[in-house]
Amino acid sequence: MRVAVVGAGIIGVTTAYELACDGHEVTVFERRASVAAEASFANAGVIAPGQVMPWAAPGMPFKVMKHLLSRHAPVRFGPGTLAAAAWLWRFLRACRKDVHVANRTSMQGLAHFSREHLNGLASSLRLQFEQANGYLVLMRTPRALAQAQAGISLLRELGVTFEVVDAARCRALEPGLSPDAPLHAAIHLPQDGVGNCRQFAHLMKARAQALGARFRFGHDVHRVTPGNGVELLFAGSEQAGEPQAEVFDAVVVCAGPQAGALLRPIGITLPLLPVYGYSLTAPIRHIEGVRDTGPRSALMDERYKVAISRLGERIRIAGSAEIGGRPDDLRPDALRTLYKVLEDWFPGAADLPKAQHWKGARPMLPDGPPVLGASGAPGIWLNLGHGSSGWALSCGSARVVADLIGGRTPVIDVSRLGIERVR
């Protein structure tokens, strides 16, 4: 079949590759000039399936309200929060225990399948990208460890490989950790880790192209018209005049938060909300005669919900969940939290004058899992709503959607990943 993919973030690129592997004639439309130019550009890079959970969980509304009283709150509300009221209401309803457990099970299945598939691709295709194994969830106080017991029990129930380690073991695993930072214990997940999402996306683009996939950058899709032949209306940045139309056998929408505007005219309304995340990336400081003081792999500050990642010769600090913000408004309070966490754990490790700041919109559905598969409109397929777990879920989601388009049964249970769940 002739298949168009709308969006070339990590979700769109991996989808294009899987479809090309299945023998489809694939064309990718991307409004930016490159792959992974938006939400996939500078994310934390953490791949930790055991930590992929719906935000909508029992007790979460209380935790969010409590965080709002903190100077370094992991959740913030931006100027457009009122417009998100309907989304927040659905989020609250999804915090019921039965809904949370079902969604958690679904996300866990997809996350573990996705990591397995990513590792298989990296091995079979001999992909060389920045990555490291090992993930530490740092807890500063005994109280933090006590509060983490429910999560620890859940990891055990899910069969995740982990161990609870004391401060001395933490510092043996990550020698660069500041001896002055308060540290009581950590959850060590040796099979999890970090990988450069953007670098992986570029490698997968090249592999997809080798299989015949075409990428049209600077092409903004204005409309999709479903039917036996799906008409795509688009405009290219290098083209003058009226938008052009092209017909495909199928279209897969992987356009992130922009997907809503594309789908609403054909009667598909999804409760997608851009939840903004922040990151700062800086080179590791190297001083002659002094050992490298940066992290070896990936860590999470449990108190501030901020990730610290080693990406080659750079250190990345990523976190915050800003609801109702604007993409061009980098809030100083969010950046201050990132700098605080960096200086708490790895003081002096980064060349801060060269730090780059980033803010990206993560497309989130209120109950947690993404929507994969048929849209209900003829010829239109969806791979949307991965939120902050897009990198961790990308390879598995792409394979699931390719299987569904090809009429095959996916290897995991996808009963809660269809559009019926959110309609």
Coordinates of C-alpha atoms in Angstrom, one line a residue:
M1 CA 0.0 0.0 0.0
R2 CA 0.9 3.7 -0.4
V3 CA 1.0 5.0 3.2
A4 CA 1.6 8.5 4.4
V5 CA 2.9 9.2 7.9
V6 CA 2.2 12.7 9.3
G7 CA 4.9 13.8 11.7
A8 CA 8.6 12.9 11.9
G9 CA 9.2 12.8 15.7
I10 CA 10.4 9.6 17.2
I11 CA 6.9 8.1 16.8
G12 CA 6.6 9.0 13.2
V13 CA 10.1 7.9 12.2
T14 CA 9.8 4.5 13.9
T15 CA 6.4 4.1 12.3
A16 CA 7.8 4.8 8.9
Y17 CA 10.5 2.3 9.4
E18 CA 8.2 -0.5 10.5
L19 CA 5.8 0.2 7.6
A20 CA 8.7 0.2 5.1
C21 CA 9.9 -3.1 6.6
D22 CA 6.5 -4.6 5.8
G23 CA 6.9 -3.6 2.1
H24 CA 4.7 -0.5 2.1
E25 CA 5.5 2.5 -0.1
V26 CA 5.9 5.1 2.7
T27 CA 6.0 8.9 2.5
V28 CA 6.6 11.0 5.7
F29 CA 5.3 14.6 5.9
E30 CA 7.0 16.8 8.5
R31 CA 6.5 20.6 8.9
R32 CA 10.0 21.1 10.4
A33 CA 13.3 20.8 8.5
S34 CA 14.4 17.6 10.2
V35 CA 13.3 14.6 12.2
A36 CA 12.9 14.8 16.0
A37 CA 12.7 18.6 15.9
E38 CA 10.0 19.1 18.5
A39 CA 9.1 16.9 21.5
S40 CA 11.8 14.4 20.5
F41 CA 14.6 17.0 20.3
A42 CA 16.0 17.3 23.9
N43 CA 14.0 15.0 26.1
A44 CA 15.5 13.2 29.1
G45 CA 16.3 10.1 27.1
V46 CA 15.4 7.7 29.9
I47 CA 14.1 4.2 29.0
A48 CA 12.7 2.7 32.1
P49 CA 9.6 0.5 31.4
G50 CA 9.0 -0.1 35.1
Q51 CA 8.6 3.6 35.6
V52 CA 6.1 4.1 32.7
M53 CA 2.9 4.6 34.5
P54 CA -0.3 6.7 34.0
W55 CA -0.1 10.0 35.7
A56 CA -3.8 9.6 36.5
A57 CA -3.6 7.5 39.7
P58 CA -5.4 7.3 43.1
G59 CA -4.1 10.1 45.3
M60 CA -2.5 12.0 42.4
P61 CA -4.8 15.1 42.6
F62 CA -3.8 15.6 46.2
K63 CA -0.1 15.2 45.4
V64 CA -0.4 17.8 42.6
M65 CA -2.1 20.3 44.9
K66 CA 0.6 19.7 47.5
H67 CA 3.4 20.2 45.0
L68 CA 1.9 23.5 43.9
L69 CA 2.8 24.9 47.3
S70 CA 6.5 24.1 46.7
R71 CA 9.0 26.6 45.2
H72 CA 10.4 23.8 43.0
A73 CA 7.1 22.2 42.0
P74 CA 7.3 19.4 39.5
V75 CA 3.9 20.4 38.2
R76 CA 3.1 23.9 37.1
F77 CA 0.0 25.6 35.6
G78 CA 0.5 28.0 32.8
P79 CA -1.6 31.0 31.5
G80 CA -3.9 28.7 29.4
T81 CA -5.0 26.4 32.3
L82 CA -8.7 27.3 32.0
A83 CA -8.7 26.0 28.4
A84 CA -7.5 22.7 29.8
A85 CA -10.4 22.3 32.3
A86 CA -12.2 19.6 30.3
W87 CA -8.9 17.6 30.1
L88 CA -8.3 18.0 33.8
W89 CA -11.8 16.8 34.6
R90 CA -11.2 13.6 32.5
F91 CA -7.9 13.3 34.3
L92 CA -9.6 13.3 37.7
R93 CA -12.1 10.7 36.6
A94 CA -9.2 8.4 35.4
C95 CA -7.7 8.5 38.8
R96 CA -10.1 5.9 40.0
K97 CA -8.3 2.7 41.1
D98 CA -10.0 0.4 38.6
V99 CA -9.3 2.7 35.7
H100 CA -5.7 3.3 36.8
V101 CA -4.9 -0.4 37.2
A102 CA -6.2 -1.2 33.7
N103 CA -4.3 1.6 32.1
R104 CA -1.2 0.8 34.1
T105 CA -1.2 -2.8 32.9
S106 CA -1.7 -1.7 29.3
M107 CA 1.2 0.8 29.4
Q108 CA 3.5 -1.7 31.2
G109 CA 2.9 -4.3 28.5
L110 CA 3.6 -1.8 25.7
A111 CA 6.7 -0.4 27.5
H112 CA 8.4 -3.7 28.1
F113 CA 7.6 -4.8 24.5
S114 CA 9.0 -1.5 23.2
R115 CA 12.3 -1.8 25.1
E116 CA 12.7 -5.4 23.8
H117 CA 12.0 -4.3 20.2
L118 CA 14.3 -1.3 20.5
N119 CA 17.1 -3.4 21.8
G120 CA 16.5 -5.9 18.9
L121 CA 16.6 -3.1 16.3
A122 CA 19.8 -1.6 17.8
S123 CA 21.4 -5.1 17.7
S124 CA 20.2 -6.3 14.3
L125 CA 20.8 -2.9 12.5
R126 CA 24.0 -2.3 14.4
L127 CA 22.9 1.2 15.4
Q128 CA 25.6 3.2 17.2
F129 CA 24.0 5.9 19.3
E130 CA 24.7 7.4 22.7
Q131 CA 23.3 5.1 25.4
A132 CA 24.2 3.7 28.8
N133 CA 22.7 1.1 31.1
G134 CA 21.6 1.6 34.7
Y135 CA 19.0 3.9 36.3
L136 CA 18.9 5.2 39.9
V137 CA 15.8 6.7 41.5
L138 CA 17.4 8.8 44.3
M139 CA 15.6 9.4 47.6
R140 CA 17.0 12.0 49.9
T141 CA 15.4 11.0 53.3
P142 CA 14.1 7.9 55.1
R143 CA 10.7 9.4 54.8
A144 CA 11.0 9.4 51.0
L145 CA 12.0 5.7 51.1
A146 CA 9.0 5.0 53.3
Q147 CA 6.7 6.8 50.8
A148 CA 8.2 4.8 48.0
Q149 CA 7.2 1.4 49.4
A150 CA 4.0 1.2 47.4
G151 CA 5.9 1.8 44.2
I152 CA 8.5 -0.7 45.2
S153 CA 5.9 -3.3 45.9
L154 CA 4.4 -2.6 42.5
L155 CA 7.8 -3.1 40.8
R156 CA 8.1 -6.4 42.5
E157 CA 4.5 -7.4 41.4
L158 CA 5.3 -6.5 37.8
G159 CA 8.5 -8.6 37.8
V160 CA 10.8 -5.7 37.2
T161 CA 14.5 -6.3 38.0
F162 CA 15.6 -3.9 40.7
E163 CA 17.2 -3.5 44.1
V164 CA 16.9 -1.0 46.9
V165 CA 20.4 0.3 47.7
D166 CA 21.9 2.4 50.4
A167 CA 23.8 5.7 49.9
A168 CA 27.2 4.0 49.8
R169 CA 26.1 1.7 47.0
C170 CA 24.6 4.7 45.2
R171 CA 27.9 6.5 45.2
A172 CA 29.7 3.3 44.1
L173 CA 27.4 3.1 41.1
E174 CA 27.6 6.9 40.4
P175 CA 30.9 8.1 41.8
G176 CA 30.2 11.7 40.7
L177 CA 27.4 12.1 43.1
S178 CA 28.1 15.0 45.5
P179 CA 29.1 13.8 49.0
D180 CA 27.4 16.8 50.4
A181 CA 23.9 16.1 48.9
P182 CA 21.5 14.4 51.4
L183 CA 21.1 10.9 50.2
H184 CA 19.4 8.0 52.1
A185 CA 18.7 5.3 49.5
A186 CA 17.8 4.6 45.9
I187 CA 16.0 2.2 43.6
H188 CA 18.5 0.7 41.2
L189 CA 17.1 -0.6 37.9
P190 CA 20.1 -2.2 36.1
Q191 CA 18.2 -3.2 32.9
D192 CA 16.9 0.4 32.4
G193 CA 19.0 3.3 31.2
V194 CA 19.3 6.2 28.9
G195 CA 19.6 6.7 25.1
N196 CA 19.8 9.7 22.7
C197 CA 16.3 9.8 21.3
R198 CA 17.1 12.4 18.6
Q199 CA 20.2 10.5 17.5
F200 CA 18.3 7.3 17.3
A201 CA 15.6 9.0 15.2
H202 CA 18.1 10.2 12.6
L203 CA 19.5 6.6 12.4
M204 CA 16.1 5.2 11.9
K205 CA 15.3 7.8 9.2
A206 CA 18.3 6.6 7.3
R207 CA 17.3 3.0 7.7
A208 CA 13.7 3.8 6.5
Q209 CA 15.1 5.6 3.5
A210 CA 17.3 2.6 2.6
L211 CA 14.0 0.6 2.5
G212 CA 12.5 3.2 0.1
A213 CA 10.7 5.6 2.5
R214 CA 10.6 9.2 1.4
F215 CA 10.7 12.2 3.8
R216 CA 9.2 15.5 2.8
F217 CA 10.5 18.1 5.2
G218 CA 9.0 21.6 5.4
H219 CA 5.7 20.2 4.4
D220 CA 2.7 21.2 6.5
V221 CA -0.4 18.9 6.2
H222 CA -3.6 21.0 6.2
R223 CA -6.3 18.4 5.8
V224 CA -6.9 14.7 5.5
T225 CA -10.1 13.4 3.8
P226 CA -10.9 9.8 4.6
G227 CA -12.1 7.2 2.1
N228 CA -11.0 4.3 0.1
G229 CA -8.3 6.7 -1.1
V230 CA -7.3 9.1 1.6
E231 CA -6.6 12.6 0.2
L232 CA -3.8 14.6 1.9
L233 CA -3.7 18.3 1.4
F234 CA -0.3 19.9 2.1
A235 CA 1.9 22.8 1.4
G236 CA 5.7 22.8 1.1
S237 CA 7.9 25.6 2.3
E238 CA 9.7 25.7 -1.0
Q239 CA 6.4 25.8 -3.0
A240 CA 4.5 28.8 -4.0
G241 CA 0.8 29.1 -4.7
E242 CA -2.1 26.7 -3.6
P243 CA -1.6 23.6 -1.4
Q244 CA -1.2 20.4 -3.2
A245 CA -3.3 17.2 -2.9
E246 CA -2.1 13.6 -3.0
V247 CA -4.0 10.3 -2.5
F248 CA -2.8 7.4 -0.4
D249 CA -4.2 4.1 0.6
A250 CA -3.7 4.9 4.3
V251 CA -2.5 7.8 6.4
V252 CA -1.0 7.4 9.9
V253 CA -1.3 10.5 12.0
C254 CA 1.8 10.9 14.4
A255 CA 1.6 14.7 14.6
G256 CA 1.6 15.1 18.4
P257 CA -0.4 18.0 19.9
Q258 CA -1.1 19.3 16.4
A259 CA -3.1 16.2 15.5
G260 CA -6.3 17.5 17.1
A261 CA -6.7 20.3 14.5
L262 CA -6.1 17.8 11.7
L263 CA -8.6 15.3 13.0
R264 CA -11.5 17.4 14.3
P265 CA -12.8 18.4 10.8
I266 CA -13.4 14.7 10.0
G267 CA -15.2 14.1 13.2
I268 CA -12.4 12.7 15.3
T269 CA -12.1 14.5 18.7
L270 CA -9.3 13.4 21.0
P271 CA -8.6 14.9 24.4
L272 CA -5.0 15.7 23.5
L273 CA -3.2 18.3 25.6
P274 CA 0.3 19.7 25.2
V275 CA 2.0 19.3 28.6
Y276 CA 5.4 21.1 28.4
G277 CA 8.6 19.6 29.7
Y278 CA 11.9 21.5 30.1
S279 CA 15.5 20.5 29.8
L280 CA 19.0 22.0 29.9
T281 CA 22.0 20.3 28.2
A282 CA 25.6 21.3 28.8
P283 CA 29.0 19.8 28.0
I284 CA 30.7 17.8 30.7
R285 CA 33.6 19.8 32.2
H286 CA 36.9 18.1 31.8
I287 CA 39.8 19.4 34.0
E288 CA 43.3 18.0 33.4
G289 CA 44.2 15.7 36.2
V290 CA 40.7 15.5 37.7
R291 CA 38.4 12.6 37.2
D292 CA 35.2 13.0 35.3
T293 CA 32.5 14.1 37.8
G294 CA 29.5 13.7 35.6
P295 CA 26.9 10.9 35.8
R296 CA 27.6 7.5 34.2
S297 CA 24.0 6.8 33.1
A298 CA 20.6 8.0 34.2
L299 CA 19.2 9.1 37.5
M300 CA 15.9 10.5 38.8
D301 CA 15.6 12.9 41.7
E302 CA 12.4 11.5 43.3
R303 CA 11.6 14.6 45.3
Y304 CA 11.6 17.0 42.3
K305 CA 10.8 14.5 39.5
V306 CA 13.8 15.6 37.6
A307 CA 15.9 13.3 35.4
I308 CA 19.7 13.5 35.1
S309 CA 21.2 11.8 32.0
R310 CA 24.6 11.2 30.5
L311 CA 24.5 11.6 26.7
G312 CA 28.1 11.1 25.4
E313 CA 30.1 14.1 26.6
R314 CA 27.0 16.0 27.7
I315 CA 24.8 16.1 30.7
R316 CA 21.1 16.7 30.4
I317 CA 18.7 17.7 33.2
A318 CA 15.0 17.3 32.3
G319 CA 11.7 17.7 34.1
S320 CA 8.7 19.7 34.9
A321 CA 5.1 19.3 33.7
E322 CA 3.6 22.6 32.7
I323 CA -0.1 22.5 31.9
G324 CA -1.5 25.3 29.8
G325 CA 1.8 27.0 28.9
R326 CA 3.1 28.4 25.7
P327 CA 5.9 26.9 23.6
D328 CA 7.9 30.1 23.3
D329 CA 7.7 31.0 27.0
L330 CA 10.6 29.4 29.0
R331 CA 9.6 30.1 32.6
P332 CA 12.6 31.0 34.9
D333 CA 11.1 29.1 37.8
A334 CA 11.1 25.8 35.9
L335 CA 14.7 26.3 34.8
R336 CA 15.8 27.2 38.3
T337 CA 14.6 23.8 39.5
L338 CA 16.7 22.1 36.8
Y339 CA 19.8 24.0 37.8
K340 CA 19.1 23.3 41.5
V341 CA 19.0 19.5 41.0
L342 CA 22.1 19.6 38.8
E343 CA 24.0 21.5 41.5
D344 CA 22.7 19.4 44.3
W345 CA 23.9 16.1 42.8
F346 CA 26.7 17.0 40.3
P347 CA 28.1 20.4 41.3
G348 CA 30.7 21.7 38.8
A349 CA 30.2 18.8 36.5
A350 CA 28.7 20.8 33.6
D351 CA 30.1 23.7 31.6
L352 CA 27.1 25.9 32.4
P353 CA 28.0 28.9 30.3
K354 CA 27.4 26.6 27.3
A355 CA 24.1 25.2 28.5
Q356 CA 21.2 25.0 26.1
H357 CA 17.7 25.4 27.3
W358 CA 14.7 23.6 25.7
K359 CA 11.0 23.4 26.1
G360 CA 8.9 20.8 24.3
A361 CA 5.2 19.9 24.1
R362 CA 4.4 16.3 25.1
P363 CA 1.0 15.2 23.6
M364 CA -0.9 13.7 26.5
L365 CA -4.2 12.0 26.9
P366 CA -5.9 12.4 30.3
D367 CA -5.9 8.7 31.3
G368 CA -2.3 7.9 30.3
P369 CA -1.9 5.3 27.5
P370 CA -1.6 6.4 23.9
V371 CA -4.1 5.7 21.1
L372 CA -2.9 3.2 18.5
G373 CA -4.6 1.8 15.5
A374 CA -7.7 2.5 13.4
S375 CA -9.4 5.9 13.9
G376 CA -12.9 4.9 12.8
A377 CA -12.6 7.0 9.7
P378 CA -11.7 5.0 6.5
G379 CA -8.0 4.9 5.8
I380 CA -7.0 7.0 8.9
W381 CA -4.8 5.4 11.5
L382 CA -3.4 6.8 14.7
N383 CA -0.2 6.7 16.8
L384 CA -0.7 9.5 19.3
G385 CA -0.8 10.6 22.9
H386 CA 2.4 9.0 24.4
G387 CA 3.0 12.0 26.7
S388 CA 6.3 12.0 28.5
S389 CA 6.9 8.3 27.5
G390 CA 7.2 8.7 23.8
W391 CA 10.8 7.6 23.5
A392 CA 10.2 4.6 25.8
L393 CA 7.1 3.5 23.9
S394 CA 8.1 4.5 20.3
C395 CA 9.4 1.3 18.9
G396 CA 6.7 -0.9 20.3
S397 CA 3.9 1.5 19.3
A398 CA 5.3 1.6 15.7
R399 CA 5.3 -2.2 15.5
V400 CA 1.8 -2.5 16.9
V401 CA 0.4 0.0 14.4
A402 CA 2.2 -1.6 11.5
D403 CA 0.8 -5.0 12.5
L404 CA -2.7 -3.6 12.7
I405 CA -2.5 -1.9 9.3
G406 CA -1.2 -5.2 7.9
G407 CA -4.1 -7.1 9.3
R408 CA -2.0 -9.0 11.9
T409 CA -2.6 -9.5 15.6
P410 CA 0.0 -7.6 17.7
V411 CA 2.1 -9.7 20.1
I412 CA 0.7 -7.7 23.1
D413 CA -2.8 -6.9 24.3
V414 CA -4.0 -3.7 22.7
S415 CA -7.5 -3.8 23.9
R416 CA -7.1 -0.6 25.9
L417 CA -5.0 1.2 23.3
G418 CA -7.7 1.8 20.7
I419 CA -9.7 5.0 20.1
E420 CA -12.8 3.5 21.8
R421 CA -11.2 4.1 25.2
V422 CA -11.2 7.9 24.9
R423 CA -14.3 8.6 22.9

